[in-house]
Structures are given as C-alpha cells and as structure tokens.
C-alpha cells in the first residue's frame, strides 16, 4: 500500500493508540505542530484517502468516525 507521509503518520498515531479518540485538531497538531497555521479539515481528506486505500485490501473499516469528536483505530 502506498500512503503519503501525512497519511502514514495518521495511521501510526491511531494504531499506536487503539480505541483512543483523536480530534481533527489534535491529529493536525501531531502532524504539523501546535504553532502551525492551516486547516484541520485536511485531516478529513487524509482519512478518506487512507480508507480508500485500505478498502482495496480489506473489507473491514479500520478507522472509526466518532461524529463531533474525531477518529479512532478499531482494534
């Protein structure tokens, strides 16, 4: 599977913290740093890309969306 650096870092963050919910802002800050300006909306796009890539290899959805809260890895 080919992932971008940011997609890979998101997957590693979630895998290393299974069942822990990470908000988009928290994920964005872990990728770019707290003092970085930008939009956490980019996280949604990365999550969508990761899901599409994973769906080519498995039928399981490994990333759970917690509406209004964020994302977690399903262990």
Tab-separated table of N, CA, C and O in Angstrom:
chain	number	residue	atom	x	y	z
A	1	UNK	N	0.840	-1.177	0.000
A	1	UNK	CA	0.000	0.000	0.000
A	1	UNK	C	0.884	1.238	0.000
A	1	UNK	O	1.868	1.292	0.737
A	2	UNK	N	0.520	2.192	-0.790
A	2	UNK	CA	1.245	3.457	-0.817
A	2	UNK	C	0.437	4.527	-0.114
A	2	UNK	O	-0.703	4.784	-0.458
A	3	UNK	N	1.071	5.118	0.896
A	3	UNK	CA	0.470	6.219	1.643
A	3	UNK	C	1.406	7.418	1.566
A	3	UNK	O	2.628	7.250	1.487
A	4	UNK	N	0.839	8.605	1.621
A	4	UNK	CA	1.684	9.794	1.734
A	4	UNK	C	2.274	9.817	3.140
A	4	UNK	O	1.833	9.075	4.039
A	5	UNK	N	3.246	10.690	3.340
A	5	UNK	CA	3.866	10.809	4.657
A	5	UNK	C	2.817	11.159	5.714
A	5	UNK	O	2.783	10.559	6.792
A	6	UNK	N	1.939	12.100	5.409
A	6	UNK	CA	0.910	12.508	6.376
A	6	UNK	C	-0.072	11.385	6.648
A	6	UNK	O	-0.460	11.154	7.805
A	7	UNK	N	-0.484	10.667	5.602
A	7	UNK	CA	-1.407	9.546	5.786
A	7	UNK	C	-0.767	8.477	6.657
A	7	UNK	O	-1.401	7.950	7.578
A	8	UNK	N	0.494	8.182	6.379
A	8	UNK	CA	1.218	7.186	7.169
A	8	UNK	C	1.297	7.616	8.636
A	8	UNK	O	1.056	6.812	9.533
A	9	UNK	N	1.613	8.880	8.881
A	9	UNK	CA	1.725	9.372	10.254
A	9	UNK	C	0.390	9.301	10.990
A	9	UNK	O	0.360	9.006	12.192
A	10	UNK	N	-0.701	9.549	10.292
A	10	UNK	CA	-2.028	9.431	10.910
A	10	UNK	C	-2.288	7.983	11.290
A	10	UNK	O	-2.749	7.686	12.404
A	11	UNK	N	-2.008	7.064	10.382
A	11	UNK	CA	-2.227	5.637	10.655
A	11	UNK	C	-1.385	5.195	11.847
A	11	UNK	O	-1.887	4.507	12.742
A	12	UNK	N	-0.122	5.590	11.887
A	12	UNK	CA	0.754	5.218	13.008
A	12	UNK	C	0.213	5.781	14.323
A	12	UNK	O	0.166	5.069	15.340
A	13	UNK	N	-0.209	7.040	14.314
A	13	UNK	CA	-0.777	7.651	15.519
A	13	UNK	C	-1.980	6.853	16.017
A	13	UNK	O	-2.080	6.526	17.205
A	14	UNK	N	-2.881	6.520	15.114
A	14	UNK	CA	-4.090	5.789	15.505
A	14	UNK	C	-3.783	4.362	15.940
A	14	UNK	O	-4.328	3.882	16.945
A	15	UNK	N	-2.905	3.677	15.204
A	15	UNK	CA	-2.561	2.287	15.553
A	15	UNK	C	-1.889	2.221	16.919
A	15	UNK	O	-2.146	1.304	17.698
A	16	UNK	N	-1.023	3.181	17.196
A	16	UNK	CA	-0.304	3.177	18.474
A	16	UNK	C	-1.190	3.543	19.659
A	16	UNK	O	-0.759	3.409	20.806
A	17	UNK	N	-2.404	3.995	19.383
A	17	UNK	CA	-3.347	4.390	20.435
A	17	UNK	C	-4.739	3.833	20.118
A	17	UNK	O	-5.682	4.598	19.929
A	18	UNK	N	-4.859	2.495	20.044
A	18	UNK	CA	-6.140	1.915	19.650
A	18	UNK	C	-7.270	2.309	20.586
A	18	UNK	O	-7.078	2.426	21.798
A	19	UNK	N	-8.417	2.549	19.991
A	19	UNK	CA	-9.647	2.905	20.702
A	19	UNK	C	-9.591	4.266	21.390
A	19	UNK	O	-10.538	4.650	22.066
A	20	UNK	N	-8.502	5.005	21.228
A	20	UNK	CA	-8.434	6.372	21.745
A	20	UNK	C	-8.919	7.307	20.642
A	20	UNK	O	-8.515	7.180	19.489
A	21	UNK	N	-9.781	8.234	20.991
A	21	UNK	CA	-10.349	9.157	20.011
A	21	UNK	C	-9.453	10.379	19.884
A	21	UNK	O	-9.092	10.998	20.881
A	22	UNK	N	-9.112	10.698	18.631
A	22	UNK	CA	-8.312	11.881	18.326
A	22	UNK	C	-9.142	12.840	17.498
A	22	UNK	O	-9.673	12.462	16.456
A	23	UNK	N	-9.254	14.080	17.958
A	23	UNK	CA	-9.971	15.098	17.181
A	23	UNK	C	-9.139	15.461	15.958
A	23	UNK	O	-7.928	15.213	15.904
A	24	UNK	N	-9.794	16.082	14.970
A	24	UNK	CA	-9.075	16.531	13.778
A	24	UNK	C	-7.976	17.512	14.152
A	24	UNK	O	-6.877	17.455	13.603
A	25	UNK	N	-8.270	18.398	15.090
A	25	UNK	CA	-7.278	19.388	15.515
A	25	UNK	C	-6.078	18.698	16.155
A	25	UNK	O	-4.920	19.026	15.857
A	26	UNK	N	-6.333	17.734	17.002
A	26	UNK	CA	-5.235	17.017	17.670
A	26	UNK	C	-4.388	16.242	16.665
A	26	UNK	O	-3.154	16.221	16.771
A	27	UNK	N	-5.021	15.612	15.691
A	27	UNK	CA	-4.274	14.902	14.648
A	27	UNK	C	-3.450	15.892	13.845
A	27	UNK	O	-2.264	15.673	13.587
A	28	UNK	N	-4.061	17.003	13.454
A	28	UNK	CA	-3.366	18.018	12.672
A	28	UNK	C	-2.149	18.549	13.437
A	28	UNK	O	-1.057	18.678	12.876
A	29	UNK	N	-2.332	18.823	14.714
A	29	UNK	CA	-1.222	19.336	15.527
A	29	UNK	C	-0.118	18.301	15.678
A	29	UNK	O	1.064	18.657	15.729
A	30	UNK	N	-0.472	17.018	15.729
A	30	UNK	CA	0.561	15.984	15.839
A	30	UNK	C	1.358	15.878	14.539
A	30	UNK	O	2.530	15.513	14.558
A	31	UNK	N	0.733	16.217	13.413
A	31	UNK	CA	1.415	16.177	12.120
A	31	UNK	C	2.235	17.427	11.863
A	31	UNK	O	3.352	17.377	11.372
A	32	UNK	N	1.675	18.585	12.176
A	32	UNK	CA	2.266	19.858	11.774
A	32	UNK	C	2.829	20.683	12.920
A	32	UNK	O	3.520	21.651	12.688
A	33	UNK	N	2.463	20.340	14.144
A	33	UNK	CA	2.919	21.128	15.283
A	33	UNK	C	1.843	22.100	15.731
A	33	UNK	O	0.974	22.492	14.959
A	34	UNK	N	1.913	22.491	16.966
A	34	UNK	CA	0.888	23.340	17.564
A	34	UNK	C	0.889	24.738	16.976
A	34	UNK	O	-0.150	25.346	16.790
A	35	UNK	N	2.057	25.264	16.644
A	35	UNK	CA	2.156	26.648	16.178
A	35	UNK	C	1.949	26.808	14.674
A	35	UNK	O	2.130	27.890	14.141
A	36	UNK	N	1.592	25.750	13.996
A	36	UNK	CA	1.423	25.803	12.552
A	36	UNK	C	0.043	26.326	12.190
A	36	UNK	O	-0.956	25.964	12.794
A	37	UNK	N	0.018	27.210	11.200
A	37	UNK	CA	-1.255	27.720	10.705
A	37	UNK	C	-1.721	26.836	9.563
A	37	UNK	O	-0.938	26.374	8.758
A	38	UNK	N	-3.005	26.613	9.502
A	38	UNK	CA	-3.580	25.785	8.456
A	38	UNK	C	-4.934	25.301	8.912
A	38	UNK	O	-5.444	25.711	9.948
A	39	UNK	N	-5.479	24.401	8.161
A	39	UNK	CA	-6.811	23.902	8.456
A	39	UNK	C	-6.772	22.436	8.842
A	39	UNK	O	-6.161	21.619	8.136
A	40	UNK	N	-7.438	22.106	9.923
A	40	UNK	CA	-7.531	20.708	10.332
A	40	UNK	C	-8.450	19.921	9.401
A	40	UNK	O	-8.504	18.704	9.486
A	41	UNK	N	-9.142	20.614	8.505
A	41	UNK	CA	-10.015	19.929	7.543
A	41	UNK	C	-9.221	18.999	6.633
A	41	UNK	O	-9.764	18.042	6.096
A	42	UNK	N	-7.943	19.280	6.475
A	42	UNK	CA	-7.096	18.426	5.640
A	42	UNK	C	-7.047	17.006	6.216
A	42	UNK	O	-6.870	16.040	5.483
A	43	UNK	N	-7.239	16.874	7.520
A	43	UNK	CA	-7.240	15.560	8.164
A	43	UNK	C	-8.373	14.698	7.605
A	43	UNK	O	-8.177	13.510	7.338
A	44	UNK	N	-9.535	15.274	7.389
A	44	UNK	CA	-10.660	14.522	6.823
A	44	UNK	C	-10.308	13.947	5.463
A	44	UNK	O	-10.661	12.805	5.143
A	45	UNK	N	-9.624	14.738	4.659
A	45	UNK	CA	-9.206	14.272	3.335
A	45	UNK	C	-8.200	13.129	3.446
A	45	UNK	O	-8.295	12.132	2.729
A	46	UNK	N	-7.257	13.248	4.365
A	46	UNK	CA	-6.280	12.172	4.563
A	46	UNK	C	-6.971	10.892	5.043
A	46	UNK	O	-6.643	9.800	4.559
A	47	UNK	N	-7.900	11.015	5.967
A	47	UNK	CA	-8.635	9.850	6.464
A	47	UNK	C	-9.405	9.192	5.321
A	47	UNK	O	-9.398	7.960	5.186
A	48	UNK	N	-10.049	9.994	4.483
A	48	UNK	CA	-10.781	9.458	3.333
A	48	UNK	C	-9.835	8.698	2.397
A	48	UNK	O	-10.146	7.593	1.943
A	49	UNK	N	-8.665	9.259	2.134
A	49	UNK	CA	-7.684	8.595	1.272
A	49	UNK	C	-7.212	7.279	1.868
A	49	UNK	O	-7.106	6.266	1.155
A	50	UNK	N	-6.920	7.275	3.164
A	50	UNK	CA	-6.479	6.054	3.838
A	50	UNK	C	-7.571	4.988	3.749
A	50	UNK	O	-7.291	3.827	3.438
A	51	UNK	N	-8.802	5.368	3.999
A	51	UNK	CA	-9.906	4.401	3.912
A	51	UNK	C	-10.023	3.824	2.509
A	51	UNK	O	-10.252	2.620	2.345
A	52	UNK	N	-9.886	4.660	1.498
A	52	UNK	CA	-9.962	4.180	0.118
A	52	UNK	C	-8.833	3.203	-0.195
A	52	UNK	O	-9.059	2.172	-0.842
A	53	UNK	N	-7.644	3.507	0.255
A	53	UNK	CA	-6.503	2.617	0.022
A	53	UNK	C	-6.703	1.299	0.758
A	53	UNK	O	-6.502	0.223	0.190
A	54	UNK	N	-7.107	1.364	2.021
A	54	UNK	CA	-7.326	0.147	2.796
A	54	UNK	C	-8.463	-0.687	2.224
A	54	UNK	O	-8.426	-1.909	2.296
A	55	UNK	N	-9.483	-0.042	1.667
A	55	UNK	CA	-10.630	-0.779	1.133
A	55	UNK	C	-10.247	-1.655	-0.055
A	55	UNK	O	-10.960	-2.610	-0.372
A	56	UNK	N	-9.130	-1.358	-0.693
A	56	UNK	CA	-8.646	-2.197	-1.786
A	56	UNK	C	-8.068	-3.513	-1.268
A	56	UNK	O	-7.893	-4.452	-2.035
A	57	UNK	N	-7.761	-3.569	0.043
A	57	UNK	CA	-7.091	-4.730	0.619
A	57	UNK	C	-7.897	-5.450	1.693
A	57	UNK	O	-7.548	-6.564	2.064
A	58	UNK	N	-8.922	-4.804	2.216
A	58	UNK	CA	-9.736	-5.427	3.260
A	58	UNK	C	-11.153	-4.859	3.211
A	58	UNK	O	-11.345	-3.721	2.782
A	59	UNK	N	-12.093	-5.649	3.661
A	59	UNK	CA	-13.482	-5.185	3.723
A	59	UNK	C	-13.783	-4.494	5.053
A	59	UNK	O	-14.817	-3.865	5.195
A	60	UNK	N	-12.870	-4.631	6.008
A	60	UNK	CA	-13.080	-4.034	7.326
A	60	UNK	C	-12.740	-2.553	7.288
A	60	UNK	O	-11.757	-2.150	6.674
A	61	UNK	N	-13.547	-1.749	7.952
A	61	UNK	CA	-13.233	-0.335	8.138
A	61	UNK	C	-12.443	-0.240	9.432
A	61	UNK	O	-12.965	-0.508	10.509
A	62	UNK	N	-11.167	0.094	9.332
A	62	UNK	CA	-10.281	0.085	10.491
A	62	UNK	C	-10.248	1.406	11.240
A	62	UNK	O	-9.728	1.479	12.345
A	63	UNK	N	-10.782	2.447	10.624
A	63	UNK	CA	-10.824	3.756	11.276
A	63	UNK	C	-12.282	4.104	11.559
A	63	UNK	O	-13.104	4.126	10.645
A	64	UNK	N	-12.572	4.328	12.812
A	64	UNK	CA	-13.941	4.655	13.207
A	64	UNK	C	-14.090	6.160	13.348
A	64	UNK	O	-13.231	6.827	13.922
A	65	UNK	N	-15.183	6.681	12.802
A	65	UNK	CA	-15.519	8.091	12.974
A	65	UNK	C	-16.438	8.231	14.174
A	65	UNK	O	-17.448	7.537	14.279
A	66	UNK	N	-16.067	9.099	15.071
A	66	UNK	CA	-16.903	9.431	16.229
A	66	UNK	C	-17.425	10.842	15.947
A	66	UNK	O	-16.697	11.824	16.142
A	67	UNK	N	-18.645	10.918	15.431
A	67	UNK	CA	-19.186	12.190	14.969
A	67	UNK	C	-19.109	13.270	16.040
A	67	UNK	O	-19.501	13.062	17.178
A	68	UNK	N	-18.525	14.389	15.671
A	68	UNK	CA	-18.358	15.502	16.583
A	68	UNK	C	-17.156	15.375	17.504
A	68	UNK	O	-16.850	16.314	18.236
A	69	UNK	N	-16.497	14.217	17.487
A	69	UNK	CA	-15.352	14.001	18.381
A	69	UNK	C	-14.048	13.794	17.620
A	69	UNK	O	-13.043	14.400	17.944
A	70	UNK	N	-14.059	12.879	16.649
A	70	UNK	CA	-12.829	12.602	15.907
A	70	UNK	C	-12.788	11.179	15.394
A	70	UNK	O	-13.805	10.604	15.022
A	71	UNK	N	-11.583	10.612	15.405
A	71	UNK	CA	-11.337	9.292	14.808
A	71	UNK	C	-10.576	8.404	15.769
A	71	UNK	O	-9.820	8.876	16.599
A	72	UNK	N	-10.787	7.085	15.608
A	72	UNK	CA	-10.012	6.109	16.386
A	72	UNK	C	-9.761	4.889	15.516
A	72	UNK	O	-10.456	4.651	14.527
A	73	UNK	N	-8.729	4.138	15.894
A	73	UNK	CA	-8.390	2.879	15.231
A	73	UNK	C	-9.182	1.780	15.899
A	73	UNK	O	-9.220	1.687	17.121
A	74	UNK	N	-9.803	0.940	15.110
A	74	UNK	CA	-10.582	-0.171	15.650
A	74	UNK	C	-9.646	-1.347	15.847
A	74	UNK	O	-9.068	-1.846	14.886
A	75	UNK	N	-9.470	-1.755	17.082
A	75	UNK	CA	-8.546	-2.869	17.349
A	75	UNK	C	-9.276	-4.190	17.367
A	75	UNK	O	-10.456	-4.287	17.416
